[in-house]
GROMACS .gro file of C-alpha atoms in nm:
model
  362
    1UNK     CA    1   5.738  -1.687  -9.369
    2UNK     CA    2   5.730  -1.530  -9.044
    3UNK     CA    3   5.811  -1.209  -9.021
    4UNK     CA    4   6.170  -1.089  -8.856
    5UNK     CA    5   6.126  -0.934  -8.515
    6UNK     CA    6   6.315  -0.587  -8.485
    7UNK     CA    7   6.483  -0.434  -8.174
    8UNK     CA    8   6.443  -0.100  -8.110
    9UNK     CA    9   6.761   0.081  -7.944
   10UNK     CA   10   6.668   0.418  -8.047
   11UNK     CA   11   6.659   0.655  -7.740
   12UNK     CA   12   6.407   0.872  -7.750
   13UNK     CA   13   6.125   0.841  -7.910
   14UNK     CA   14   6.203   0.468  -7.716
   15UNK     CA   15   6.084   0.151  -7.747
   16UNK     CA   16   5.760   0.112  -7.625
   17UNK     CA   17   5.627  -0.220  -7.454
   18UNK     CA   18   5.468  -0.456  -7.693
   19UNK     CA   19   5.186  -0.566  -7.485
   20UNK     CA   20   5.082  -0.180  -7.439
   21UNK     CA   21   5.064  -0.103  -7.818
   22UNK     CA   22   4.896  -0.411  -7.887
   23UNK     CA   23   4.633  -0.293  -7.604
   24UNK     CA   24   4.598   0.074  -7.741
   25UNK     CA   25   4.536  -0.088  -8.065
   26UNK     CA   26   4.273  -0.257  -7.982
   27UNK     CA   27   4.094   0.009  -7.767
   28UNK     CA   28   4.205   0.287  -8.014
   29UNK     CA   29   3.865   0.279  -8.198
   30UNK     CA   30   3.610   0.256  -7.927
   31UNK     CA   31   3.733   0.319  -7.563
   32UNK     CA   32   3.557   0.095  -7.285
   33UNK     CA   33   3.270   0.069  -7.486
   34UNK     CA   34   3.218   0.439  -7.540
   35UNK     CA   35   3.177   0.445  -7.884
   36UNK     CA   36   3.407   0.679  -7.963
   37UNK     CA   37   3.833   0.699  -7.918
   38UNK     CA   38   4.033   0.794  -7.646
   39UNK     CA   39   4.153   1.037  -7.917
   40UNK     CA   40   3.804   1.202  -7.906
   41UNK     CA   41   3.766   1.214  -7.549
   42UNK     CA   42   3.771   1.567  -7.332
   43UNK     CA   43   3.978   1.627  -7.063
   44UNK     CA   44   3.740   1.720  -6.862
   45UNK     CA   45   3.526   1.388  -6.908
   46UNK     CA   46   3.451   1.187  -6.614
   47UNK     CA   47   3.606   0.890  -6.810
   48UNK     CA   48   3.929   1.044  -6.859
   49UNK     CA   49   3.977   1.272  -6.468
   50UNK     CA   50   3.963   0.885  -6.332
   51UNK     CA   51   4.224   0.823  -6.577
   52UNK     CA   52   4.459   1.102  -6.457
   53UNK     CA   53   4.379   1.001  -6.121
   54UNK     CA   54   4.484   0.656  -6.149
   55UNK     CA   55   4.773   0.735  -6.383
   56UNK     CA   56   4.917   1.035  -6.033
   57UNK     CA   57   4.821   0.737  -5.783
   58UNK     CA   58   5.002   0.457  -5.973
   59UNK     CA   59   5.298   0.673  -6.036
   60UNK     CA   60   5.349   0.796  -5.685
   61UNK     CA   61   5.293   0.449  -5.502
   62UNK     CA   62   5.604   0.310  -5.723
   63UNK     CA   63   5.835   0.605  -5.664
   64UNK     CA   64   5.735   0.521  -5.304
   65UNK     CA   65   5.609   0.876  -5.278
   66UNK     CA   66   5.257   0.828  -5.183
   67UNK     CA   67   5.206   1.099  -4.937
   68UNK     CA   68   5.292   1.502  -4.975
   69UNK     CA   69   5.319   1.481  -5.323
   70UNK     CA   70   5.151   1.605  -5.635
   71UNK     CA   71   5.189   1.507  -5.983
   72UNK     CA   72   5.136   1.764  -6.269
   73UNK     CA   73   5.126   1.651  -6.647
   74UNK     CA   74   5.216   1.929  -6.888
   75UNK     CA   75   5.221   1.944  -7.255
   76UNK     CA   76   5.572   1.936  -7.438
   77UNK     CA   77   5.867   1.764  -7.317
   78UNK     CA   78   6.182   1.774  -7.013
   79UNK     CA   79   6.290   2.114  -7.222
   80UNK     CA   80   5.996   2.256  -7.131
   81UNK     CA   81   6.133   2.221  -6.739
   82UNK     CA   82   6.461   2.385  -6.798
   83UNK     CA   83   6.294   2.727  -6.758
   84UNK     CA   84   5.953   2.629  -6.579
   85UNK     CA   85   6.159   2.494  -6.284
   86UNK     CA   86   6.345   2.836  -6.193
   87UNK     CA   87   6.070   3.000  -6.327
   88UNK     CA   88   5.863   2.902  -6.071
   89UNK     CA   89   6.126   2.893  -5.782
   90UNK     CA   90   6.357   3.154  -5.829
   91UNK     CA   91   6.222   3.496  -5.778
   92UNK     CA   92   6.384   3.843  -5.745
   93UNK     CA   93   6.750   3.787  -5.564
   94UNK     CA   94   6.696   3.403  -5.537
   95UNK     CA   95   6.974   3.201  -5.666
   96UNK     CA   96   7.081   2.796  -5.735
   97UNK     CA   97   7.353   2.526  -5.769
   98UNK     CA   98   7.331   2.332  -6.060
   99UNK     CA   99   7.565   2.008  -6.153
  100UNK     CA  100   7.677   2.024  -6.459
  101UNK     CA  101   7.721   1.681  -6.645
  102UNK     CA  102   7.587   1.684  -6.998
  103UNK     CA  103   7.451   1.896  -7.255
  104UNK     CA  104   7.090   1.882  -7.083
  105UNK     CA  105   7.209   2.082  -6.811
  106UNK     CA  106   7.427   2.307  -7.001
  107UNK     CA  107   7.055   2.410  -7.135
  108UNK     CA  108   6.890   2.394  -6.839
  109UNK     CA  109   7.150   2.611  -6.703
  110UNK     CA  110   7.070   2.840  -6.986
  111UNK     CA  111   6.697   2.854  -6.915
  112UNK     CA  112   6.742   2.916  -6.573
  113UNK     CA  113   6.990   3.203  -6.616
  114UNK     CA  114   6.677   3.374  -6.826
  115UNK     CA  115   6.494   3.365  -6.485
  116UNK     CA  116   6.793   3.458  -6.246
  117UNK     CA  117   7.164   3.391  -6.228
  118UNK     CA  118   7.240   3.056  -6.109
  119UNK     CA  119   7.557   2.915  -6.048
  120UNK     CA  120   7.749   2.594  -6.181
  121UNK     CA  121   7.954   2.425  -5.850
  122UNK     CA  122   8.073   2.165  -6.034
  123UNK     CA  123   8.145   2.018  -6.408
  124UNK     CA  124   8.228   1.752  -6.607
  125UNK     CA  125   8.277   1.932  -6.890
  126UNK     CA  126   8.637   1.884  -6.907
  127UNK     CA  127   8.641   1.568  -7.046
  128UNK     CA  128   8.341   1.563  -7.256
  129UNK     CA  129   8.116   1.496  -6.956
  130UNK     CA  130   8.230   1.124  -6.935
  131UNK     CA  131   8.223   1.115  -6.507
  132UNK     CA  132   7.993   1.239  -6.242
  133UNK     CA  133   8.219   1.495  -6.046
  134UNK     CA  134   8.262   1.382  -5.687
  135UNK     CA  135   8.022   1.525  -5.465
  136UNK     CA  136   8.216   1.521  -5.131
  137UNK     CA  137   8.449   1.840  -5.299
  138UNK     CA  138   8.143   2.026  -5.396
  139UNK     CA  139   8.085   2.383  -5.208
  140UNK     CA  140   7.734   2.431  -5.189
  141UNK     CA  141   7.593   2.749  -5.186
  142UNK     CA  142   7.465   2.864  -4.881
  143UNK     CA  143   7.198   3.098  -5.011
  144UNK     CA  144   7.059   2.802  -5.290
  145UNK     CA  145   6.663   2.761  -5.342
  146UNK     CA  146   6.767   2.430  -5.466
  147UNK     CA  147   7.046   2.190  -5.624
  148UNK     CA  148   6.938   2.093  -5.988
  149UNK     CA  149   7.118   1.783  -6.170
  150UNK     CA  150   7.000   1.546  -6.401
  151UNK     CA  151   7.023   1.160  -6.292
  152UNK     CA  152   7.073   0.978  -6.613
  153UNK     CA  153   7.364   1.178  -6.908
  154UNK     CA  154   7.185   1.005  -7.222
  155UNK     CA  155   7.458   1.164  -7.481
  156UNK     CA  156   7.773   1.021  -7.299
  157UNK     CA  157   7.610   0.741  -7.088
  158UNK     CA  158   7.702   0.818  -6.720
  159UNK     CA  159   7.442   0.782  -6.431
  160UNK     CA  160   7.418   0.913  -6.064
  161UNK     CA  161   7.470   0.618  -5.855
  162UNK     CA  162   7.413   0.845  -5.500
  163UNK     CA  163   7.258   1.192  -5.512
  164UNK     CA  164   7.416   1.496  -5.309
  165UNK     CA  165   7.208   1.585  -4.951
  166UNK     CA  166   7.096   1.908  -4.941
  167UNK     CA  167   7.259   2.177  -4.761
  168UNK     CA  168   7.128   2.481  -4.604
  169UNK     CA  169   6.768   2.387  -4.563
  170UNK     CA  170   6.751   2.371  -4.947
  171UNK     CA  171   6.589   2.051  -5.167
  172UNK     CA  172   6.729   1.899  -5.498
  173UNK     CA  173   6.575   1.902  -5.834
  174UNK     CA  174   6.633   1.619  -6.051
  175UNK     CA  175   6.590   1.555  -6.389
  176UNK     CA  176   6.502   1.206  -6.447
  177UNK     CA  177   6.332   1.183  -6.823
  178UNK     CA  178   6.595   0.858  -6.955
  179UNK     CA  179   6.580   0.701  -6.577
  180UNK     CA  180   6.248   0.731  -6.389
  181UNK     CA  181   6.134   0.380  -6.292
  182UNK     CA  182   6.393   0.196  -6.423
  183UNK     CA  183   6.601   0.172  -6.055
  184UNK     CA  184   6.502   0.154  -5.701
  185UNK     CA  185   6.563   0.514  -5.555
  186UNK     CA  186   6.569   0.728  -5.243
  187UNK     CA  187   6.396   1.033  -5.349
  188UNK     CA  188   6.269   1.195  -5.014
  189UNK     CA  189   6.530   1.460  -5.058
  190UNK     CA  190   6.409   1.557  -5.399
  191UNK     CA  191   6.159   1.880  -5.395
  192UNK     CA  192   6.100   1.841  -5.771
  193UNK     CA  193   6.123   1.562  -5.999
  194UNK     CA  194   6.035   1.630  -6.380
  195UNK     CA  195   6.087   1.310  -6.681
  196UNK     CA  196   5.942   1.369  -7.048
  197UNK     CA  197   5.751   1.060  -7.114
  198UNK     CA  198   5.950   0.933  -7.408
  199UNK     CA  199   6.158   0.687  -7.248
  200UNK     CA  200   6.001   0.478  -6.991
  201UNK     CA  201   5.677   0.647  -6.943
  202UNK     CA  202   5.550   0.647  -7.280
  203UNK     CA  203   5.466   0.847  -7.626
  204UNK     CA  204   5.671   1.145  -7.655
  205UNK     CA  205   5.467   1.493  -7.620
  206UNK     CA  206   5.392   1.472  -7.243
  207UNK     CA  207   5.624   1.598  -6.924
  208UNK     CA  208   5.548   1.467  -6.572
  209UNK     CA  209   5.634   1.716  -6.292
  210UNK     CA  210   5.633   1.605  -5.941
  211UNK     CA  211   5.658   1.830  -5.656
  212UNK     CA  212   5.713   1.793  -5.277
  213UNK     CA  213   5.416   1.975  -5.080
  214UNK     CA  214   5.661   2.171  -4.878
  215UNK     CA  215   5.808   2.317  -5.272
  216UNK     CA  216   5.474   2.407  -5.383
  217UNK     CA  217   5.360   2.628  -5.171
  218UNK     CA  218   5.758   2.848  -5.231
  219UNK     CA  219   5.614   2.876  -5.556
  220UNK     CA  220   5.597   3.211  -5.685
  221UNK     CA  221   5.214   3.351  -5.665
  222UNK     CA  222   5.317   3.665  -5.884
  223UNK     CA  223   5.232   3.393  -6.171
  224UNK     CA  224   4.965   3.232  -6.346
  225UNK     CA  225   4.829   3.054  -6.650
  226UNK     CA  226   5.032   2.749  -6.759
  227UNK     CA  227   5.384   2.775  -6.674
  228UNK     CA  228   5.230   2.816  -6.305
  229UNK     CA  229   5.280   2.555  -6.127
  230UNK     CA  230   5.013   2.610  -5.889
  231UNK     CA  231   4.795   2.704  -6.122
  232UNK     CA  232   4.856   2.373  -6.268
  233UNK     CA  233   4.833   2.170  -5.930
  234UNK     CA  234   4.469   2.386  -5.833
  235UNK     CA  235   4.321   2.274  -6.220
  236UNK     CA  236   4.448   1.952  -6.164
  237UNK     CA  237   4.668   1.957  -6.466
  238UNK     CA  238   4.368   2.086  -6.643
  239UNK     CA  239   4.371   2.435  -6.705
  240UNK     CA  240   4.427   2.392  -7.075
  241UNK     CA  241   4.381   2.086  -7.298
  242UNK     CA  242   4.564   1.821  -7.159
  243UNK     CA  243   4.753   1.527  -7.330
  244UNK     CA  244   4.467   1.288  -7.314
  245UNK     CA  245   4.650   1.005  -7.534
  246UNK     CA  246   4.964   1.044  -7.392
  247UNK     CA  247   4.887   1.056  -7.052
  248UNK     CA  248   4.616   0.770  -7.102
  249UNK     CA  249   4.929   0.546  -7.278
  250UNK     CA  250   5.100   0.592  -6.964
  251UNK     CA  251   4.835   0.481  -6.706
  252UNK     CA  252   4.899   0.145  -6.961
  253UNK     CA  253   5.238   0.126  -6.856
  254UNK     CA  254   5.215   0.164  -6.517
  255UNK     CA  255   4.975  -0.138  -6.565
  256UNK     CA  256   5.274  -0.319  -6.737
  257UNK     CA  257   5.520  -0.227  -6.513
  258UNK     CA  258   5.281  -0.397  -6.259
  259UNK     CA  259   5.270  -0.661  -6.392
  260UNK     CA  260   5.669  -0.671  -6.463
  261UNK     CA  261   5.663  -0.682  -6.085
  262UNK     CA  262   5.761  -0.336  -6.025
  263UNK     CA  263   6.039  -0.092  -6.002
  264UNK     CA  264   6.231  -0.314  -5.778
  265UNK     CA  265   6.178  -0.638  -6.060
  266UNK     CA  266   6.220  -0.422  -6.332
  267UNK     CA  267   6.546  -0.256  -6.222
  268UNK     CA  268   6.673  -0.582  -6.112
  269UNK     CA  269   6.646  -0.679  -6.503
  270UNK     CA  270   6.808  -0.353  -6.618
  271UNK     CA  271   7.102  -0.378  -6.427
  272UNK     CA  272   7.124  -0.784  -6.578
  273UNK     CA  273   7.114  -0.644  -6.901
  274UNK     CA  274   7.349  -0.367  -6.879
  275UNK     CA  275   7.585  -0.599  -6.739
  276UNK     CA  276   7.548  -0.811  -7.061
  277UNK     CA  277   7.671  -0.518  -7.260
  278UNK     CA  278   7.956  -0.383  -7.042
  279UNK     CA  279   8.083  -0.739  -6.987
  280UNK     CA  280   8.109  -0.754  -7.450
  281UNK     CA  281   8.287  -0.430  -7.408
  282UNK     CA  282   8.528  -0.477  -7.143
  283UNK     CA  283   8.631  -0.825  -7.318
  284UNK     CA  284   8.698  -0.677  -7.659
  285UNK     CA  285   8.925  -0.462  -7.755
  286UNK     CA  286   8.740  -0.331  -8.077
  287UNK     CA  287   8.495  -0.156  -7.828
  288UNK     CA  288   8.574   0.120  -7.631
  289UNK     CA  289   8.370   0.258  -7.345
  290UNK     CA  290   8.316   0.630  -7.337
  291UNK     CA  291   8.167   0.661  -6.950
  292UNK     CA  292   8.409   0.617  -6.671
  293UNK     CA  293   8.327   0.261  -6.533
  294UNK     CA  294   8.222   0.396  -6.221
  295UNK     CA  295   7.980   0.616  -6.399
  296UNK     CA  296   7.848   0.393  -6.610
  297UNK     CA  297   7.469   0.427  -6.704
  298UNK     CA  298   7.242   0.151  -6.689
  299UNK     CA  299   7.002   0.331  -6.977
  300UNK     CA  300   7.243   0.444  -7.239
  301UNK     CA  301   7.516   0.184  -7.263
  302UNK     CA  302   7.780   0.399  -7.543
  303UNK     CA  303   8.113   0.308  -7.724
  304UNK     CA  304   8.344   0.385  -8.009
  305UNK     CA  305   8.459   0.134  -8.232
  306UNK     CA  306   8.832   0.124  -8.179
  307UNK     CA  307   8.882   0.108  -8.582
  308UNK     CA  308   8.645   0.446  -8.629
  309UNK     CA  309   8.607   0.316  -9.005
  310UNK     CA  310   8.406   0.013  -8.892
  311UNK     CA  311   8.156   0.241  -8.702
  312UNK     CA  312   7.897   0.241  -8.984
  313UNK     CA  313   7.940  -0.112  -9.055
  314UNK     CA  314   7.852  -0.216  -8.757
  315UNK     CA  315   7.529  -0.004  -8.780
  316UNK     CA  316   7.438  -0.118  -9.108
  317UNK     CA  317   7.534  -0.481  -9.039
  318UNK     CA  318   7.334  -0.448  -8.693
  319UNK     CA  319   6.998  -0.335  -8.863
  320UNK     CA  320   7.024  -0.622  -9.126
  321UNK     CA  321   6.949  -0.890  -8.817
  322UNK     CA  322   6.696  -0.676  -8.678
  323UNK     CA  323   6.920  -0.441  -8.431
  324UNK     CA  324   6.839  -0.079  -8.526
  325UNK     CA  325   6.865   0.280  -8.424
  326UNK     CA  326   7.187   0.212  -8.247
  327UNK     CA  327   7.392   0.529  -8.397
  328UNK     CA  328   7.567   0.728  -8.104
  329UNK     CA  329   7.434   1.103  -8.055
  330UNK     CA  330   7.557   1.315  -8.324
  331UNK     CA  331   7.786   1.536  -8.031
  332UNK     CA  332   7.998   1.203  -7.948
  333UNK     CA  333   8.002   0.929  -8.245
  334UNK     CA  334   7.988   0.598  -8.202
  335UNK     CA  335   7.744   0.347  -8.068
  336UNK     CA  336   7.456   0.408  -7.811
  337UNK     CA  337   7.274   0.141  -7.657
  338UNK     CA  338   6.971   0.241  -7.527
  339UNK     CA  339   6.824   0.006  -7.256
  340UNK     CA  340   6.491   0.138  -7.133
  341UNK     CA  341   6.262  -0.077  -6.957
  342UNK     CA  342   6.086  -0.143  -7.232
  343UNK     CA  343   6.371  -0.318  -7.371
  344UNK     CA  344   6.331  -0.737  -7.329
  345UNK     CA  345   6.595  -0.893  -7.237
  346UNK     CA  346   6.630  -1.090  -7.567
  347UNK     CA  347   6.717  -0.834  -7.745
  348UNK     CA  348   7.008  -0.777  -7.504
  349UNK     CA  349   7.070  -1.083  -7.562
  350UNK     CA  350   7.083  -1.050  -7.958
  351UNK     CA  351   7.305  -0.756  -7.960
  352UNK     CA  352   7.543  -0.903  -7.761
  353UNK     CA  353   7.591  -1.224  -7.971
  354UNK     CA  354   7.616  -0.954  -8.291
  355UNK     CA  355   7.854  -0.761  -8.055
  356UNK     CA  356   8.114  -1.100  -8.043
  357UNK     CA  357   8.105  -1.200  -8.396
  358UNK     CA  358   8.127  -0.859  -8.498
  359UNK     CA  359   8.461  -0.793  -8.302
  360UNK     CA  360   8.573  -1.207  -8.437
  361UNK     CA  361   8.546  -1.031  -8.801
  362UNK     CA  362   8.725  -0.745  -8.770
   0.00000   0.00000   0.00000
């Protein structure tokens, strides 16, 4: 009997492409011929500083940001950047704007106000961060080191779909752990760009921190060790005991993504997908969207069941045909979709045929 193929929706730890595990499985016990694991392997090997550089070079050339860039991989996760970023940016008297539109920069707004008081120029708070704020009635600070939002709301579901300009001579910083490489982007205007692996990159215990040559050298040089980040950028990421696993599983899938045909393949299939869902919601009235529809995020797809009672059901009927990890974030309820790349369209595909006869039921 053949065994029944699962779907995993969860959204973070995510999904990770098939074809990658299957590889890492098969190199997991003796790497290139080595002898020994990849799990064995020091940083500081020859083997694994051509895997770091390949893994920076790869990464860069599909963000399109090839030149007067660096890439720094740091243990931990995106959390880790709530505080690192002003940390490193915002010295004595410095101040910035930050955009507040989910719970991930209500922390990172938190962190940063450890380092030096920033200031919040606009909210979505107000109605349970469901909607981007409209940028053309924000007031910028004048006196801003930088404008910090995060691109992708996981909790809620809402997405950026255009990014402020800068003002003032200053640069954004963007959050981008649940989006990076999932949609073709303009990022020149983006001095920092920081993603926790676990969602398109990767297994989670890594952090990717990009910065824009012009934003390293403001760094602060009163600082060292590892929350430097030119300390980090001079030891090429090696300074202490990097993530050699992680960051080797995520040279893979760059490979993958390669061979997906790209960012601009790849996001063409994500959008395809997320219109599948929205289309299931919009035609039933047993689902109700919690995003504004001009918000809506092409990673985290979320609804309520209009009967709340049928919620768990739905879950529980959903992971009987294979659909699992599909419980909405404990802060909202409901239902959370979560459509990383890694995601095939299939099981899109599945969920939304569960999705119909689900809402012909009840």
């Amino acid at each position: 009997m053949s065994k029944r193929e699962i779907y995993n929706f969860s959204p973070g730890p995510a999904a990770l492409p098939k074809e990658v595990v299957l590889k890492v499985k098969q190199e997991l016990a003796d790497y290139a011929g080595l002898g020994y694991s990849i799990l064995e392997m020091s940083h500081r090997s020859k083997t694994f500083v051509k895997i770091i550089e390949d893994c920076k070079r790869k990464l860069l050339n599909f963000l399109n940001l090839a030149s007067g860039y660096h890439v720094l991989f740091f243990q931990g996760g995106a959390t880790t950047e709530f505080f690192r970023v002003a940390y490193n940016l915002l010295g004595a008297g410095k101040t910035a704007d930050y955009l507040e539109t989910g719970v991930w920069v209500k922390k990172a707004i938190q962190e940063a106000n450890n380092v030096s008081q920033v200031k919040v120029v606009a909210s979505s708070k107000d109605e349970g961060f469901s909607y981007i704020p409209p940028l053309d009635g924000v007031e910028f600070s004048p006196e801003a080191e930088y404008i910090y939002l995060c691109s992708n709301n996981t909790v809620v579901g809402t997405q950026y779909k255009t990014f402020p300009k800068p003002h003032h001579g200053n640069y954004l910083v963007g959050d981008f752990t649940s989006d990076i490489l999932s949609r073709e982007c303009d990022l020149k205007d983006f001095g920092v760009i920081f993603a926790g692996a676990q969602k398109n990159l990767g297994p989670a215990g890594l952090v990717v921190v990009i910065l824009r040559d012009d934003v390293l050298k403001k760094c602060r040089t009163d600082i060292s060790g590892i929350n430097s980040y030119l300390t980090m950028q001079e030891q090429n990421s090696l300074y202490n005991t990097a993530p050699v696993f992680q960051i080797y599983f995520m040279n893979l899938v760059l490979d993958w993504l390669e061979e997906q045909g790209g960012v601009k393949n790849i996001s063409k299939t994500n959008a395809q997908k997320a219109s599948m869902l929205y289309d299931v919601i919009d035609e039933h009235d047993l689902f109700v969207p919690t995003a504004s529809r001009e918000h809506r995020s092409l990673m985290n797809v979320t609804f309520k069941i209009a009967r709340e009672d049928l919620t768990d059901l739905f879950v529980r009927e959903a992971e009987e045909v294979g659909l699992v990890n599909l419980k909405g974030h404990r802060l909202v309820g409901g239902i959370r979709v979560s459509n990383y790349n890694a995601m095939p369209l299939s099981g899109i595909e599945k969920l939304c045929d569960f999705m119909k006869k689900f809402s012909q039921k009840n």
